[in-house]
Short mmCIF file of C-alpha atoms in Angstrom, two decimals:
data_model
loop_
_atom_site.label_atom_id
_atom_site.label_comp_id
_atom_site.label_asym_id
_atom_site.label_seq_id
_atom_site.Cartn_x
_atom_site.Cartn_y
_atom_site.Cartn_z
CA UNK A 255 6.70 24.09 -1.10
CA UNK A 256 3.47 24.75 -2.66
CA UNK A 257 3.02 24.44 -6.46
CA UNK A 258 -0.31 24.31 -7.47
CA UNK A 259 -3.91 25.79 -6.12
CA UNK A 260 -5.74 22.13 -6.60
CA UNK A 261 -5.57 18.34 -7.07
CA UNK A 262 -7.10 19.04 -10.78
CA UNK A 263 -3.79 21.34 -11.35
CA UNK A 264 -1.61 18.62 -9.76
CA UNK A 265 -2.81 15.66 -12.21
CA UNK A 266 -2.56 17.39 -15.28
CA UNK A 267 0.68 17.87 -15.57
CA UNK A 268 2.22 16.37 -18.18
CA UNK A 269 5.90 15.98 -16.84
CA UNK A 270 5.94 14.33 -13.13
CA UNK A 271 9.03 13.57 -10.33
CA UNK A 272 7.26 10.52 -8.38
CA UNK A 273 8.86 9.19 -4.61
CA UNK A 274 7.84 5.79 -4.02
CA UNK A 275 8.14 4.46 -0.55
CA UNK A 276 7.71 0.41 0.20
CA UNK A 277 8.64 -1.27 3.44
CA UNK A 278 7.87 -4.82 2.78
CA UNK A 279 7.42 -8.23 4.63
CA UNK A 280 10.93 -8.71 5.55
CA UNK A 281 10.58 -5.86 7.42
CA UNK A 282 13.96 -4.02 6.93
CA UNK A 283 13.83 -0.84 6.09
CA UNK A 284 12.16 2.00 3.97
CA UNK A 285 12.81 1.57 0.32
CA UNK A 286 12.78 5.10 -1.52
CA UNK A 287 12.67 5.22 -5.09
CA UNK A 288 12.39 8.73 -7.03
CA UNK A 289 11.63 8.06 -10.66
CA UNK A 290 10.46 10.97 -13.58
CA UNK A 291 7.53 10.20 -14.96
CA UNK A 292 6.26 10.83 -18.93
CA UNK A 293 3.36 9.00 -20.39
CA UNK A 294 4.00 5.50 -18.42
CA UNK A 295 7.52 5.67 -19.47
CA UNK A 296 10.17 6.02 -16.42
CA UNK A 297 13.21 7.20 -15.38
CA UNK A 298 15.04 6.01 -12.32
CA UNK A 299 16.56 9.51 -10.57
CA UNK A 300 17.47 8.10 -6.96
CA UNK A 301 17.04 4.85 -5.07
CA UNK A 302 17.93 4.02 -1.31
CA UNK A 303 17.53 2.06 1.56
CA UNK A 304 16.86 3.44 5.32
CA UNK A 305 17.01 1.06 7.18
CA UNK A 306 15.06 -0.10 10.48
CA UNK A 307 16.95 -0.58 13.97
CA UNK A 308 16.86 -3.96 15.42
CA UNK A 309 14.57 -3.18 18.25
CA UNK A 310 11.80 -0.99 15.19
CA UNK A 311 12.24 -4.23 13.37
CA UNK A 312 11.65 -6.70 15.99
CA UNK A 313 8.56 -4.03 17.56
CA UNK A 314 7.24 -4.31 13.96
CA UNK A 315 7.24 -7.81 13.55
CA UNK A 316 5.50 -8.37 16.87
CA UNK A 317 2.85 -6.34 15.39
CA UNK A 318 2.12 -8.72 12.44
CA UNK A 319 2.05 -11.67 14.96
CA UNK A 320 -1.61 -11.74 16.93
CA UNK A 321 0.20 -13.19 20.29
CA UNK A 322 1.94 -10.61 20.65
CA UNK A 323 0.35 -7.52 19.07
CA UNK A 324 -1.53 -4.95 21.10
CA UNK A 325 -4.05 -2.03 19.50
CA UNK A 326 -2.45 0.42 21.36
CA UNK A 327 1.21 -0.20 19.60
CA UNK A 328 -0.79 -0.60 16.38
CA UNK A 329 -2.32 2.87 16.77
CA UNK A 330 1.45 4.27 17.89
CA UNK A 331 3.62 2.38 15.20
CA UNK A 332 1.21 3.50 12.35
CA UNK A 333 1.79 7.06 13.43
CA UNK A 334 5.39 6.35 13.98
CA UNK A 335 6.12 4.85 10.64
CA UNK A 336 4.71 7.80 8.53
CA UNK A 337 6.97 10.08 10.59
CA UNK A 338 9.48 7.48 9.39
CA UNK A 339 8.44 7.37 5.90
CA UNK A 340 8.50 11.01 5.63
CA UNK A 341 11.94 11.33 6.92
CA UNK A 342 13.07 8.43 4.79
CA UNK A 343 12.20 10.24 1.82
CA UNK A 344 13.84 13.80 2.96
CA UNK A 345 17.12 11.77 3.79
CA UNK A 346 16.97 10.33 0.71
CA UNK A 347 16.48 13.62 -0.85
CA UNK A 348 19.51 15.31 1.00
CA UNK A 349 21.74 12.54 0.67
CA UNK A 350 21.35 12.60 -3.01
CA UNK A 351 21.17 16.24 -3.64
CA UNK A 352 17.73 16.44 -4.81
CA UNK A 353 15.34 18.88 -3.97
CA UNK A 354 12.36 17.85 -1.96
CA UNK A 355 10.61 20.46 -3.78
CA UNK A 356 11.41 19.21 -7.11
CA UNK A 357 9.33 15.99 -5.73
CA UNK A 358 5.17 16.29 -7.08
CA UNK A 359 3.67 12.97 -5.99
CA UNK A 360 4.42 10.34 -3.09
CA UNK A 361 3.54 6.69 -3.64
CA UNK A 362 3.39 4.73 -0.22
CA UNK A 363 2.89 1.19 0.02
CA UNK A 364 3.28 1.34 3.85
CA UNK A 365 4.11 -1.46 5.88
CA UNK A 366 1.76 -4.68 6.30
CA UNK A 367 0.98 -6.16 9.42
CA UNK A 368 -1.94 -8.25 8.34
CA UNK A 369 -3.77 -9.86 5.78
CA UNK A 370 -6.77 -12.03 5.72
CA UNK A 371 -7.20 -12.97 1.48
CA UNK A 372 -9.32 -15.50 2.02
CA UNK A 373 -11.94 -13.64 4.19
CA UNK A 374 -13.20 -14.47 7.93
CA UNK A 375 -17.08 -15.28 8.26
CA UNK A 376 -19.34 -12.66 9.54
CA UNK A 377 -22.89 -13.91 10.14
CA UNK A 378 -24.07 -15.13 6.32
CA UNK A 379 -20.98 -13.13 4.56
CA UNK A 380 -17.54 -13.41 4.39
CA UNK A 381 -15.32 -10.20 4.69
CA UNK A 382 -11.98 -10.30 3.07
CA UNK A 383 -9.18 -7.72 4.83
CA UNK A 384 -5.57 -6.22 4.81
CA UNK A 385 -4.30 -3.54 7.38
CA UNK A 386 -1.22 -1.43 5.88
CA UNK A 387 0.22 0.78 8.32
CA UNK A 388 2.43 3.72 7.98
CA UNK A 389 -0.20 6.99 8.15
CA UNK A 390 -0.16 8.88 5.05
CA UNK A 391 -1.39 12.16 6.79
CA UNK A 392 2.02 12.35 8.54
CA UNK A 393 3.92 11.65 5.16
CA UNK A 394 1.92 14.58 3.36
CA UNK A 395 2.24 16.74 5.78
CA UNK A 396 5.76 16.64 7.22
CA UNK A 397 6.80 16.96 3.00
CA UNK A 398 4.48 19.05 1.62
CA UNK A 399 3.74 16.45 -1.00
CA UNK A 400 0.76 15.21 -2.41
CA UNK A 401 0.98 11.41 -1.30
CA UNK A 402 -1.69 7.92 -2.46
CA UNK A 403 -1.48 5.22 -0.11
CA UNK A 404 -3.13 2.58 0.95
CA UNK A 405 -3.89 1.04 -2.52
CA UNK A 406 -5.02 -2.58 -1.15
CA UNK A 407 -8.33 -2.63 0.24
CA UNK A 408 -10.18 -0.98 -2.71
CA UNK A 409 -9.25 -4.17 -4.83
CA UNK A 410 -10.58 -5.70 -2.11
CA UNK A 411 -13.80 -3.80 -1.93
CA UNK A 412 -14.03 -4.99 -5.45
CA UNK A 413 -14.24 -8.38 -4.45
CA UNK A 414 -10.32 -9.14 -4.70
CA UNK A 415 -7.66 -10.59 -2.37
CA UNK A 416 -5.99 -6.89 -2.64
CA UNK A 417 -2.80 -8.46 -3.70
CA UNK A 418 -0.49 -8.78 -6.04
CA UNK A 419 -0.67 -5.27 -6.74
CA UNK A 420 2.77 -4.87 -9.20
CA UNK A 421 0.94 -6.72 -11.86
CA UNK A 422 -0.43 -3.17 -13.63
CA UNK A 423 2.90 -1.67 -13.49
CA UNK A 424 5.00 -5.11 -14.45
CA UNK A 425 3.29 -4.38 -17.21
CA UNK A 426 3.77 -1.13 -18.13
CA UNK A 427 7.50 -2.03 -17.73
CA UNK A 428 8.12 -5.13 -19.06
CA UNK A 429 5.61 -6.20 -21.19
CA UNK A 430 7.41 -7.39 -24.81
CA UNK A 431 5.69 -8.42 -28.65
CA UNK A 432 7.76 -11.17 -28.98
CA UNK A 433 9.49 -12.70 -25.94
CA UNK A 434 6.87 -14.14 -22.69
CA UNK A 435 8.14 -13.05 -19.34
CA UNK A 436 8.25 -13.92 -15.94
CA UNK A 437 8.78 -10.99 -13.04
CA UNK A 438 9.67 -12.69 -10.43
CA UNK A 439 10.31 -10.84 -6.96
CA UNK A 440 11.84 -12.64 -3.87
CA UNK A 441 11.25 -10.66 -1.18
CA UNK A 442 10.05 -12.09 2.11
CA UNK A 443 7.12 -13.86 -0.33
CA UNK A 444 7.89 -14.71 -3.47
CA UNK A 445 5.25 -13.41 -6.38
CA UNK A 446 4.86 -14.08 -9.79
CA UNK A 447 3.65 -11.41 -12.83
CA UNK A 448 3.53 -13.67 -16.09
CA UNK A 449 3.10 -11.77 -19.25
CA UNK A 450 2.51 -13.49 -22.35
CA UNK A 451 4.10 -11.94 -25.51
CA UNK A 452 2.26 -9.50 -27.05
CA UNK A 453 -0.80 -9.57 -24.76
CA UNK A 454 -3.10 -7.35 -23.30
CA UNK A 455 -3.58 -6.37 -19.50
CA UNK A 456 -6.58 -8.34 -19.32
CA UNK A 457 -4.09 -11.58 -20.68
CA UNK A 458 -1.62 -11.05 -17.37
CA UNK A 459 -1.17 -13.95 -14.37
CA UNK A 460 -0.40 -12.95 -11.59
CA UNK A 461 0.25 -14.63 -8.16
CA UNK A 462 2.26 -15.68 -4.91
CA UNK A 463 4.15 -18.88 -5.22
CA UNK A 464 4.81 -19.25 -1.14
CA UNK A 465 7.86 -18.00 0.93
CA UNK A 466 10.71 -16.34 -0.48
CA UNK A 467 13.72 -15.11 1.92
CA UNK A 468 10.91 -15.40 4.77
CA UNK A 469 11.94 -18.98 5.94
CA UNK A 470 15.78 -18.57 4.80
CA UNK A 471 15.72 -15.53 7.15
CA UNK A 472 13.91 -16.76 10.27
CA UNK A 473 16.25 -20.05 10.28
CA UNK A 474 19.30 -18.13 10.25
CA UNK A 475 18.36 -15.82 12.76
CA UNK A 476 17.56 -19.38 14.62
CA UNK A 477 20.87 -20.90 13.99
CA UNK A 478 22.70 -17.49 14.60
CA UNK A 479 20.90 -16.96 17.48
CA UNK A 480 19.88 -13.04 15.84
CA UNK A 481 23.66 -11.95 15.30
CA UNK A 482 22.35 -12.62 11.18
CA UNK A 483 19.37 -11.94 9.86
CA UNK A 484 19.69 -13.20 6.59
CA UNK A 485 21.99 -15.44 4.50
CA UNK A 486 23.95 -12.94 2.79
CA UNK A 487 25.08 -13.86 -1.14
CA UNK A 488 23.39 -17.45 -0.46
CA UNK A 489 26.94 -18.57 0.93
CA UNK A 490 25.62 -20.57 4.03
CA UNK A 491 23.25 -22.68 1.78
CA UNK A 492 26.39 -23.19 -0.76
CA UNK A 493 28.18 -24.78 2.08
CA UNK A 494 24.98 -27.65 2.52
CA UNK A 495 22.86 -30.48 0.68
CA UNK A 496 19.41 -30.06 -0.40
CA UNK A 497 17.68 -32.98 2.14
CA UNK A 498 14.88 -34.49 -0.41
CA UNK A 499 13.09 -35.59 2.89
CA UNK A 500 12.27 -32.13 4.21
CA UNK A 501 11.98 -30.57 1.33
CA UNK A 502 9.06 -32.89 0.32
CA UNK A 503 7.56 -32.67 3.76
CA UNK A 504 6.98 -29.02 3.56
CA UNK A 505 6.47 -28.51 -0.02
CA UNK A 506 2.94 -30.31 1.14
CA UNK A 507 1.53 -26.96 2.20
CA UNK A 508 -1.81 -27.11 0.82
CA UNK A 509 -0.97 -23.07 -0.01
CA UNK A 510 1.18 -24.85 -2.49
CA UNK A 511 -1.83 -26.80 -5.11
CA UNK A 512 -4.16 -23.77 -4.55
CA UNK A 513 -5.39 -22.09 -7.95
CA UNK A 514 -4.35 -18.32 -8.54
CA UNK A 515 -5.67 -15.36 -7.52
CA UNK A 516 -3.56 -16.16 -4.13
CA UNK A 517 -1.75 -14.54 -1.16
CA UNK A 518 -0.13 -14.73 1.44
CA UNK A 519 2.45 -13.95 4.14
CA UNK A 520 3.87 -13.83 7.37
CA UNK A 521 0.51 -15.69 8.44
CA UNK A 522 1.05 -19.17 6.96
CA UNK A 523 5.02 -18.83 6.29
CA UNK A 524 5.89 -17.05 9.57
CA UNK A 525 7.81 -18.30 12.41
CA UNK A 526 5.78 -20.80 13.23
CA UNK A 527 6.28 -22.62 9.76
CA UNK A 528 9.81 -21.46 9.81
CA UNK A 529 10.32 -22.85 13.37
CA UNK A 530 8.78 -26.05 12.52
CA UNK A 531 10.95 -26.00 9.65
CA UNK A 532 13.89 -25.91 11.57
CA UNK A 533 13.49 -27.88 14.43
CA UNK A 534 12.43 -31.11 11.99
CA UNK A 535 15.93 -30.38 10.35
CA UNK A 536 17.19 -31.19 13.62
CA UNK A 537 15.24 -33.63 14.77
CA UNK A 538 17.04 -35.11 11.34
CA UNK A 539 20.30 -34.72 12.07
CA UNK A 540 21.06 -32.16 9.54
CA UNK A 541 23.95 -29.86 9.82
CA UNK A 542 22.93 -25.72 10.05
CA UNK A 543 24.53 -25.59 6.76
CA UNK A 544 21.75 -28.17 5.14
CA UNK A 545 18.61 -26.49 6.93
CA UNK A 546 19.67 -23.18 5.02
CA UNK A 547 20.05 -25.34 1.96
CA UNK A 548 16.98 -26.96 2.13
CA UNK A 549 15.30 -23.80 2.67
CA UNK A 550 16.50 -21.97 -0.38
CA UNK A 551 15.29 -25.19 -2.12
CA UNK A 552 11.99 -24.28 -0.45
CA UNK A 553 11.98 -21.45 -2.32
CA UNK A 554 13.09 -22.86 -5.59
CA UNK A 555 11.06 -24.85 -5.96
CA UNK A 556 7.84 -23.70 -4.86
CA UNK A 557 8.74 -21.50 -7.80
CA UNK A 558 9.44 -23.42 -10.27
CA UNK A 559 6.59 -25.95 -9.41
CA UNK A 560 4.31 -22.56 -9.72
CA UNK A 561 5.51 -21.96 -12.98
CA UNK A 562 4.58 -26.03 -14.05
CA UNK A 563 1.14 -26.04 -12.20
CA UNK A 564 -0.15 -22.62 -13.59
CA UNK A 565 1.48 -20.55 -15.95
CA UNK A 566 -0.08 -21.56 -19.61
CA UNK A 567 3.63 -22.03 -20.94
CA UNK A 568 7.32 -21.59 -19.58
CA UNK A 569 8.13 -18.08 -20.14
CA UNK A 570 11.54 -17.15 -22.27
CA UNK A 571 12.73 -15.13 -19.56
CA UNK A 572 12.51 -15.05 -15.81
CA UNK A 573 13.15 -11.39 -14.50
CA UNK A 574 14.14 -11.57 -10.75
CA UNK A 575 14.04 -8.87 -8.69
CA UNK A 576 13.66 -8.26 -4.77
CA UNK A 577 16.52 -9.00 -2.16
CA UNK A 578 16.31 -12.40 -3.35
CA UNK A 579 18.06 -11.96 -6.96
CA UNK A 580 21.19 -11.52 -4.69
CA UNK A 581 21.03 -14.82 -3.07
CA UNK A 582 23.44 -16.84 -5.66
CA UNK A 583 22.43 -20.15 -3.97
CA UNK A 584 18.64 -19.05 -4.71
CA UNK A 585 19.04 -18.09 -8.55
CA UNK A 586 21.54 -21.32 -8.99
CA UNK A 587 18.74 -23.45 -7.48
CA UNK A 588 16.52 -21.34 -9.62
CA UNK A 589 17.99 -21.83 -12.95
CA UNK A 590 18.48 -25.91 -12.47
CA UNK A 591 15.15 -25.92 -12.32
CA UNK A 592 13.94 -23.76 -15.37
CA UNK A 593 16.52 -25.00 -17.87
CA UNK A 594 14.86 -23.26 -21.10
CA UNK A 595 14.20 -20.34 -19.50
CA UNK A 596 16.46 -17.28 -19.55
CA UNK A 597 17.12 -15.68 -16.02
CA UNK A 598 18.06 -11.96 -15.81
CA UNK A 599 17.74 -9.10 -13.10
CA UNK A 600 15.82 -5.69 -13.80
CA UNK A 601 18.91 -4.22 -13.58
CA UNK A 602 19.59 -5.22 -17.06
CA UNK A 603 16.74 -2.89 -17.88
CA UNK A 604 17.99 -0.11 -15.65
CA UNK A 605 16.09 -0.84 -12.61
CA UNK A 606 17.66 -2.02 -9.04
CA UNK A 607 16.35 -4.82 -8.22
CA UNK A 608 15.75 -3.96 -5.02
CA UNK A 609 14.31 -0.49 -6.19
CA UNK A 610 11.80 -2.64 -8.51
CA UNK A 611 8.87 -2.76 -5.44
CA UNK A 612 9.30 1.03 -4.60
CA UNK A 613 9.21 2.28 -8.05
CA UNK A 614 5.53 0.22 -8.94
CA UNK A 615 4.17 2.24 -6.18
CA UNK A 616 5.54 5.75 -7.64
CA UNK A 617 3.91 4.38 -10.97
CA UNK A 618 0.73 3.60 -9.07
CA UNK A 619 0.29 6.60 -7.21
CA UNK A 620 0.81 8.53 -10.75
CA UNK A 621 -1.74 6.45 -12.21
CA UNK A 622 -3.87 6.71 -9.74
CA UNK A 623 -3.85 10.65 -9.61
CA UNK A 624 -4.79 10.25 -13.31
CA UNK A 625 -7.96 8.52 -12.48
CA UNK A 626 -6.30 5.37 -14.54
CA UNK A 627 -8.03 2.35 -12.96
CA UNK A 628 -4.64 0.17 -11.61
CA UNK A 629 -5.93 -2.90 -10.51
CA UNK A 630 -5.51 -5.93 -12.65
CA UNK A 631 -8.93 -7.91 -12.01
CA UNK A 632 -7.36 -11.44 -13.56
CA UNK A 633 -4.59 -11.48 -10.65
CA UNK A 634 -6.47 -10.46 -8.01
CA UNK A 635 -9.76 -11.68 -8.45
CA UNK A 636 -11.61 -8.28 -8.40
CA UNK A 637 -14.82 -7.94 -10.06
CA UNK A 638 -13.86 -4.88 -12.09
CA UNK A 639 -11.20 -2.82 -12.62
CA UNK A 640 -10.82 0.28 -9.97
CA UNK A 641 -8.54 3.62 -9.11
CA UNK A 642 -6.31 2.24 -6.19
CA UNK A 643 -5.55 4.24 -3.42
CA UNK A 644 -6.06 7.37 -1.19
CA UNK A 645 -4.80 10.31 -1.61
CA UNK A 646 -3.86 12.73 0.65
CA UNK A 647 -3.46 16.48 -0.85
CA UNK A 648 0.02 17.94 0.11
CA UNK A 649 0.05 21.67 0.62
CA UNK A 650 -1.02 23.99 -2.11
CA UNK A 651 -1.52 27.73 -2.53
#
């Protein structure tokens, strides 16, 4: 398994075969993505999906809730879920025929279970904080492989909310001379990378808009009473109406009118929004069918009012990636409400959507093993840019 006698071997090679691993707020599964990497440019080798079981999904969840999460099952699931990452990645590896050895660099986002952007008060300070789990020890040592994790909290030692970290690699993908783009991912939050035409890193936007399949998901569970998860193609919200009534009542969120840099996640759009959500769409009279609707909407158009409230002009195209893309209710919704703007997938450029997430963390990691600072200071709020990450040396000779 071993390939080189050092970390200063390791990050000067020219030609590198990156795994990126990403479980994200939906809490689903491990994505794996296995890209070749060449001066920035990328090459998508292998992407899949393992997923969680019910009862890891719901024990994960429990740990991002503070009623109901314990420090013992933190310290257990953290140790857990880099066993899991590890053998997500040599699954991956087998069921695609590619050699694990053929692998140089791991990229893991790991799995969040908290995040405090906005700080808590300690004495005359106040201490910002995130808390990724998913041990990178285990993943680098049950593979051999070099991995970088944990790439939040040194934005945040820099003064930053830590998040959105796809910004620096949004760019290095997508940025275009002549058209102005939108990335938009929908996972369980919805973010935002704008990138003006022909601009700089320093010229990128970046931010969370508010929930994106979080509420949708949590309501059907509700109405399905767990047998779904999720509202698969958008087809239960294509069978409602959009109620104006809710919709306006939750689209009050003060989350909602806050200037970028902002984040956020299961801790103001969690169940107890969703629930809330939900049980007001009762209390309403509205059919399942129209809660799901109005929810999507939710979505929509906390969006689109993002784009109107802080984006310095409507880009030309909105690129939508993230389990979201595949909610046709979602991107109908979407594109009423961003008429001159042209909506398209990263698969049109080669890239699952869903793999999008994993693969900005392979190009992180290999940035970050090249000392190339991979922060972007004017979406986070960091002071300065900064090398993200730790890294955890694999085995070598």
């Amino acid at each position: 398994m071993a390939r080189y006698k050092n970390l200063y071997e390791l990050a000067n090679r020219k030609h590198f075969r990156v795994a990126g691993l990403m479980s994200g707020t939906s809490a689903d599964g491990i994505d794996v993505a296995i890209i070749d990497v060449k001066s920035a440019s990328q090459c998508m080798v292998a992407f899949e999906t393992q997923g969680y079981s019910p009862s890891l999904r719901k024990a994960i969840l429990r740990l991002c809730d503070p009623k109901t999460s314990h420090v013992d099952d933190i310290c257990h699931y953290n140790f857990l879920l880099g066993r899991l990452f590890a053998q997500a990645l040599i699954k991956t590896c087998q069921q695609k025929k590619i050699p694990l050895e053929s692998i140089h660099l791991i990229g893991s986002h790991g799995q969040t279970i908290y995040h405090i952007p906005d700080g808590r008060r300690c004495g005359n300070q106040k201490v910002r904080s995130t808390l990724q789990i998913g041990e990178p020890s285990i993943i680098a040592e049950l593979t051999g492989i070099t991995t970088v994790a944990d790439f939040r909290p040194r934005d945040i030692a820099c003064g930053g909310q830590g998040a959105p970290l796809v910004p620096y690699t949004d760019y290095l993908l997508f940025g275009h001379k002549r058209y102005c783009r939108a990335l938009q991912n929908i996972g369980g939050i919805s973010n935002v990378t704008y990138l003006p035409a022909s601009g700089g890193i320093d010229d990128i936007l970046a931010f969370d808009c508010g929930p994106g399949n979080m509420v949708i998901d949590m309501i059907v569970s509700m109405i399905t009473k767990g047998r779904s998860k999720y509202d698969r193609n958008g087809a239960m919200a294509q069978k409602g109406q959009v109620h104006e009534t809710l919709l306006k009542k939750f689209l009050k969120h003060r989350f909602f009118r806050v200037q970028p840099p902002k984040t956020t996640g299961r801790e103001l759009f969690g169940m107890v929004y969703s629930q809330q959500f939900y049980e007001a769409g009762i209390a309403m009279g509205l059919s399942s069918a129209d809660i799901v609707a109005t929810a999507t909407a939710l979505t929509a158009e906390s969006i689109a009012q993002s784009y109107q409230r802080f984006l310095p002009k409507m880009p030309d195209q909105m690129i939508l990636c993230g389990g979201g893309a595949k909610n046709h209710s979602l991107v109908r919704m979407l594109a009423e409400r961003l008429k001159d703007t042209r909506l398209m997938t990263t698969n049109d450029f080669g890239i699952d959507s869903d793999a999008k997430e994993a693969v900005s963390f392979a190009l992180l990691a290999w940035s970050t093993i090249k000392g190339m600072a991979n922060n972007v200071p004017s979406a986070t709020g960091a002071s300065r840019p900064a090398v993200l990450g730790k890294i955890i040396p694999g085995s070598f000779v």
